[in-house]
Amino acid sequence: MTADILSAINTLSRPLSEAVDNAQSSHQQAVLAGLRSNRVLLLDQLQTDSSFQEVRRLRDEVMTAAEWFSGDTEDAAWGFVQECLLLLLTLARHLSIELEVFRRSRAPSAANFHTPEMAPPLPPDVLSVTQQRTLRAALQFVVSLGLCPYLAPGVGVPLGRRSAFGAMVEKLVRGGAVSAGGCRLLITTNVLLQLTELSSLATLVFTQHLGDVMAALCQLGYQPHWAERGGSEEEETQELCAEERQTCREALRGLLGKVYQPIIIKELLILQGGSKQ
């Protein structure tokens, strides 16, 4: 079933150029069309392909438990991010179940029957290079569309400084419903942290996006209140409550204590910025 879930993730995160081929449309329109096309293709695959029956069942369970999920959103980019988050959580839940079964099935006495020539069985959360590449693509979409665009100016490394495509995506998302940015940033960050509870997924998240997660937690936990920064009344309704802010602060402290310290220092230096070379 792991392969089926990753196949669904691959369908959703396939290159957008494969979904849209229209030279007359603008880059932003082409990206939006590609996101919609991939999402529609995934949902159709889940509904019609019998081999994805178990994937659909587990995804529906995750969706039911996800209070943040909104199936009727008109924002194509956020709708796409939500599907990515659902499938990533589906994979994490499946791997957690498989790991629990794996640990229970390995009786303590079984080690006595191993010989030096016998390799121990691999745990079910070990992913192939191709599977890791698929997950990296999905995580890149999630961070680019569901995290970085909602960071405040001066927090984190802007997408526009990473690539030309990042600059276009940044404008694309900011042209949508910015008022919900705080909630969306919290949702994306929380899901990424849930994924890191599995060591195999934590490696993928922290290898590429540790700085982005740290930047999001810094903003969510320590951003001044809307009145202090001269925000609007609409921003007040979207502001995090004290409990949510405290949870983000604790998550940041836990992250700083869990990850290898030289890597943390490197990411903090990048987040603080420096002189242009």
C-alpha positions as a Python dict, from the first residue, in 0.01 Angstrom:
ca = {
    (1, 'M'): (0, 0, 0),
    (2, 'T'): (298, 230, 52),
    (3, 'A'): (364, 216, -321),
    (4, 'D'): (-1, 301, -396),
    (5, 'I'): (4, 607, -169),
    (6, 'L'): (328, 726, -324),
    (7, 'S'): (178, 669, -669),
    (8, 'A'): (-110, 898, -572),
    (9, 'I'): (137, 1158, -442),
    (10, 'N'): (329, 1130, -769),
    (11, 'T'): (10, 1192, -966),
    (12, 'L'): (-60, 1506, -767),
    (13, 'S'): (294, 1642, -774),
    (14, 'R'): (387, 1556, -1132),
    (15, 'P'): (551, 1840, -1328),
    (16, 'L'): (296, 2107, -1413),
    (17, 'S'): (425, 2123, -1770),
    (18, 'E'): (278, 1776, -1821),
    (19, 'A'): (-64, 1899, -1713),
    (20, 'V'): (-75, 2219, -1915),
    (21, 'D'): (73, 2298, -2253),
    (22, 'N'): (-60, 2633, -2365),
    (23, 'A'): (196, 2887, -2477),
    (24, 'Q'): (-66, 3160, -2504),
    (25, 'S'): (-155, 3159, -2135),
    (26, 'S'): (47, 3352, -1880),
    (27, 'H'): (284, 3172, -1646),
    (28, 'Q'): (54, 3223, -1348),
    (29, 'Q'): (-251, 3100, -1537),
    (30, 'A'): (-56, 2798, -1656),
    (31, 'V'): (51, 2712, -1302),
    (32, 'L'): (-304, 2745, -1168),
    (33, 'A'): (-435, 2531, -1452),
    (34, 'G'): (-168, 2272, -1380),
    (35, 'L'): (-253, 2260, -1010),
    (36, 'R'): (-623, 2216, -1087),
    (37, 'S'): (-552, 1951, -1350),
    (38, 'N'): (-331, 1744, -1120),
    (39, 'R'): (-585, 1763, -838),
    (40, 'V'): (-874, 1661, -1063),
    (41, 'L'): (-669, 1375, -1203),
    (42, 'L'): (-587, 1252, -852),
    (43, 'L'): (-948, 1265, -730),
    (44, 'D'): (-1067, 1086, -1043),
    (45, 'Q'): (-802, 820, -994),
    (46, 'L'): (-902, 765, -633),
    (47, 'Q'): (-1268, 730, -727),
    (48, 'T'): (-1241, 509, -1035),
    (49, 'D'): (-927, 298, -993),
    (50, 'S'): (-1001, -8, -778),
    (51, 'S'): (-633, -49, -691),
    (52, 'F'): (-655, 275, -491),
    (53, 'Q'): (-948, 161, -277),
    (54, 'E'): (-740, 127, 40),
    (55, 'V'): (-566, 457, -27),
    (56, 'R'): (-904, 627, -62),
    (57, 'R'): (-1030, 468, 259),
    (58, 'L'): (-729, 577, 464),
    (59, 'R'): (-730, 924, 304),
    (60, 'D'): (-1097, 965, 396),
    (61, 'E'): (-1015, 876, 757),
    (62, 'V'): (-740, 1137, 764),
    (63, 'M'): (-969, 1394, 602),
    (64, 'T'): (-1242, 1330, 859),
    (65, 'A'): (-997, 1392, 1142),
    (66, 'A'): (-854, 1704, 975),
    (67, 'E'): (-1069, 1990, 1104),
    (68, 'W'): (-876, 2232, 886),
    (69, 'F'): (-972, 2068, 557),
    (70, 'S'): (-1208, 2267, 334),
    (71, 'G'): (-1324, 2084, 25),
    (72, 'D'): (-1509, 2381, -125),
    (73, 'T'): (-1221, 2629, -134),
    (74, 'E'): (-1203, 2838, -450),
    (75, 'D'): (-830, 2899, -410),
    (76, 'A'): (-667, 2654, -652),
    (77, 'A'): (-326, 2678, -486),
    (78, 'W'): (-459, 2614, -136),
    (79, 'G'): (-684, 2334, -258),
    (80, 'F'): (-378, 2170, -409),
    (81, 'V'): (-179, 2215, -86),
    (82, 'Q'): (-461, 2057, 114),
    (83, 'E'): (-455, 1747, -107),
    (84, 'C'): (-78, 1723, -65),
    (85, 'L'): (-112, 1750, 312),
    (86, 'L'): (-384, 1483, 320),
    (87, 'L'): (-178, 1236, 119),
    (88, 'L'): (136, 1302, 324),
    (89, 'L'): (-59, 1242, 645),
    (90, 'T'): (-210, 930, 488),
    (91, 'L'): (138, 800, 416),
    (92, 'A'): (256, 884, 768),
    (93, 'R'): (-40, 704, 926),
    (94, 'H'): (12, 396, 709),
    (95, 'L'): (384, 380, 785),
    (96, 'S'): (316, 421, 1157),
    (97, 'I'): (75, 126, 1150),
    (98, 'E'): (320, -85, 953),
    (99, 'L'): (604, 1, 1190),
    (100, 'E'): (396, -101, 1491),
    (101, 'V'): (314, -435, 1328),
    (102, 'F'): (680, -480, 1234),
    (103, 'R'): (797, -423, 1592),
    (104, 'R'): (539, -660, 1737),
    (105, 'S'): (618, -933, 1487),
    (106, 'R'): (985, -931, 1575),
    (107, 'A'): (1002, -1148, 1884),
    (108, 'P'): (1307, -1091, 2108),
    (109, 'S'): (1410, -1452, 2058),
    (110, 'A'): (1418, -1409, 1680),
    (111, 'A'): (1759, -1243, 1702),
    (112, 'N'): (1906, -1568, 1829),
    (113, 'F'): (1837, -1733, 1493),
    (114, 'H'): (2027, -1471, 1293),
    (115, 'T'): (2363, -1567, 1155),
    (116, 'P'): (2642, -1327, 1053),
    (117, 'E'): (2545, -1389, 690),
    (118, 'M'): (2182, -1289, 743),
    (119, 'A'): (2089, -924, 710),
    (120, 'P'): (1818, -799, 947),
    (121, 'P'): (1484, -721, 782),
    (122, 'L'): (1433, -361, 677),
    (123, 'P'): (1161, -166, 859),
    (124, 'P'): (862, -71, 642),
    (125, 'D'): (939, 301, 652),
    (126, 'V'): (1257, 259, 449),
    (127, 'L'): (1193, 429, 115),
    (128, 'S'): (1366, 385, -218),
    (129, 'V'): (1550, 667, -394),
    (130, 'T'): (1261, 709, -638),
    (131, 'Q'): (1007, 721, -355),
    (132, 'Q'): (1214, 980, -171),
    (133, 'R'): (1229, 1189, -487),
    (134, 'T'): (849, 1180, -510),
    (135, 'L'): (814, 1293, -150),
    (136, 'R'): (1066, 1573, -198),
    (137, 'A'): (863, 1706, -490),
    (138, 'A'): (543, 1700, -283),
    (139, 'L'): (714, 1870, 11),
    (140, 'Q'): (852, 2135, -223),
    (141, 'F'): (500, 2212, -344),
    (142, 'V'): (370, 2227, 13),
    (143, 'V'): (640, 2465, 133),
    (144, 'S'): (633, 2683, -180),
    (145, 'L'): (254, 2718, -192),
    (146, 'G'): (145, 2667, 168),
    (147, 'L'): (421, 2806, 388),
    (148, 'C'): (667, 3055, 238),
    (149, 'P'): (408, 3291, 79),
    (150, 'Y'): (247, 3344, 420),
    (151, 'L'): (565, 3444, 600),
    (152, 'A'): (584, 3810, 695),
    (153, 'P'): (836, 4033, 513),
    (154, 'G'): (1179, 3980, 663),
    (155, 'V'): (1097, 3634, 800),
    (156, 'G'): (1272, 3347, 625),
    (157, 'V'): (1427, 3343, 281),
    (158, 'P'): (1178, 3482, 26),
    (159, 'L'): (1082, 3256, -262),
    (160, 'G'): (1172, 3533, -503),
    (161, 'R'): (1537, 3506, -401),
    (162, 'R'): (1548, 3132, -460),
    (163, 'S'): (1442, 3108, -824),
    (164, 'A'): (1241, 3281, -1095),
    (165, 'F'): (970, 3019, -1051),
    (166, 'G'): (963, 3096, -679),
    (167, 'A'): (908, 3465, -748),
    (168, 'M'): (616, 3384, -975),
    (169, 'V'): (462, 3145, -720),
    (170, 'E'): (500, 3409, -449),
    (171, 'K'): (298, 3658, -654),
    (172, 'L'): (47, 3389, -743),
    (173, 'V'): (-37, 3299, -383),
    (174, 'R'): (-30, 3656, -252),
    (175, 'G'): (-287, 3744, -515),
    (176, 'G'): (-533, 3513, -341),
    (177, 'A'): (-695, 3512, 2),
    (178, 'V'): (-417, 3664, 212),
    (179, 'S'): (-649, 3722, 508),
    (180, 'A'): (-634, 3351, 589),
    (181, 'G'): (-255, 3346, 574),
    (182, 'G'): (-198, 3297, 946),
    (183, 'C'): (-433, 2999, 966),
    (184, 'R'): (-287, 2841, 654),
    (185, 'L'): (68, 2888, 781),
    (186, 'L'): (-27, 2720, 1108),
    (187, 'I'): (-194, 2428, 928),
    (188, 'T'): (100, 2364, 697),
    (189, 'T'): (354, 2392, 977),
    (190, 'N'): (161, 2159, 1206),
    (191, 'V'): (131, 1893, 936),
    (192, 'L'): (503, 1913, 859),
    (193, 'L'): (578, 1867, 1228),
    (194, 'Q'): (345, 1566, 1239),
    (195, 'L'): (539, 1412, 953),
    (196, 'T'): (866, 1452, 1143),
    (197, 'E'): (740, 1213, 1413),
    (198, 'L'): (857, 938, 1175),
    (199, 'S'): (1235, 936, 1142),
    (200, 'S'): (1232, 852, 771),
    (201, 'L'): (1001, 1145, 691),
    (202, 'A'): (1177, 1375, 937),
    (203, 'T'): (1499, 1333, 740),
    (204, 'L'): (1328, 1444, 420),
    (205, 'V'): (1158, 1743, 583),
    (206, 'F'): (1459, 1871, 775),
    (207, 'T'): (1712, 1812, 499),
    (208, 'Q'): (1542, 2057, 263),
    (209, 'H'): (1303, 2267, 472),
    (210, 'L'): (1437, 2299, 826),
    (211, 'G'): (1490, 2673, 786),
    (212, 'D'): (1139, 2723, 650),
    (213, 'V'): (982, 2534, 941),
    (214, 'M'): (1189, 2732, 1191),
    (215, 'A'): (1090, 3060, 1026),
    (216, 'A'): (722, 2963, 1039),
    (217, 'L'): (742, 2868, 1407),
    (218, 'C'): (922, 3193, 1489),
    (219, 'Q'): (649, 3395, 1321),
    (220, 'L'): (361, 3194, 1464),
    (221, 'G'): (500, 3199, 1816),
    (222, 'Y'): (653, 3545, 1843),
    (223, 'Q'): (488, 3776, 1589),
    (224, 'P'): (359, 4094, 1760),
    (225, 'H'): (-15, 4124, 1805),
    (226, 'W'): (-211, 4291, 1528),
    (227, 'A'): (-259, 4612, 1728),
    (228, 'E'): (116, 4646, 1794),
    (229, 'R'): (201, 4615, 1426),
    (230, 'G'): (-86, 4837, 1308),
    (231, 'G'): (-288, 4557, 1153),
    (232, 'S'): (-645, 4572, 1028),
    (233, 'E'): (-957, 4436, 1197),
    (234, 'E'): (-959, 4153, 944),
    (235, 'E'): (-612, 4050, 1065),
    (236, 'E'): (-742, 4050, 1421),
    (237, 'T'): (-999, 3781, 1336),
    (238, 'Q'): (-724, 3564, 1185),
    (239, 'E'): (-477, 3607, 1471),
    (240, 'L'): (-370, 3300, 1665),
    (241, 'C'): (-490, 3254, 2020),
    (242, 'A'): (-248, 3252, 2314),
    (243, 'E'): (-257, 2872, 2337),
    (244, 'E'): (-167, 2828, 1970),
    (245, 'R'): (120, 3075, 2001),
    (246, 'Q'): (252, 2895, 2309),
    (247, 'T'): (232, 2560, 2131),
    (248, 'C'): (439, 2700, 1844),
    (249, 'R'): (700, 2833, 2086),
    (250, 'E'): (728, 2494, 2253),
    (251, 'A'): (755, 2323, 1915),
    (252, 'L'): (1038, 2558, 1819),
    (253, 'R'): (1223, 2489, 2144),
    (254, 'G'): (1178, 2117, 2090),
    (255, 'L'): (1310, 2147, 1737),
    (256, 'L'): (1615, 2343, 1849),
    (257, 'G'): (1696, 2073, 2103),
    (258, 'K'): (1637, 1777, 1873),
    (259, 'V'): (1823, 1867, 1555),
    (260, 'Y'): (2203, 1853, 1526),
    (261, 'Q'): (2324, 2185, 1668),
    (262, 'P'): (2566, 2292, 1390),
    (263, 'I'): (2279, 2259, 1142),
    (264, 'I'): (2057, 2469, 1368),
    (265, 'I'): (2325, 2738, 1391),
    (266, 'K'): (2364, 2741, 1014),
    (267, 'E'): (1989, 2783, 960),
    (268, 'L'): (1968, 3058, 1223),
    (269, 'L'): (2247, 3249, 1050),
    (270, 'I'): (2062, 3219, 720),
    (271, 'L'): (1736, 3336, 879),
    (272, 'Q'): (1907, 3635, 1036),
    (273, 'G'): (2040, 3731, 695),
    (274, 'G'): (2372, 3880, 603),
    (275, 'S'): (2552, 4102, 361),
    (276, 'K'): (2496, 4037, -7),
    (277, 'Q'): (2790, 3874, -178),
}
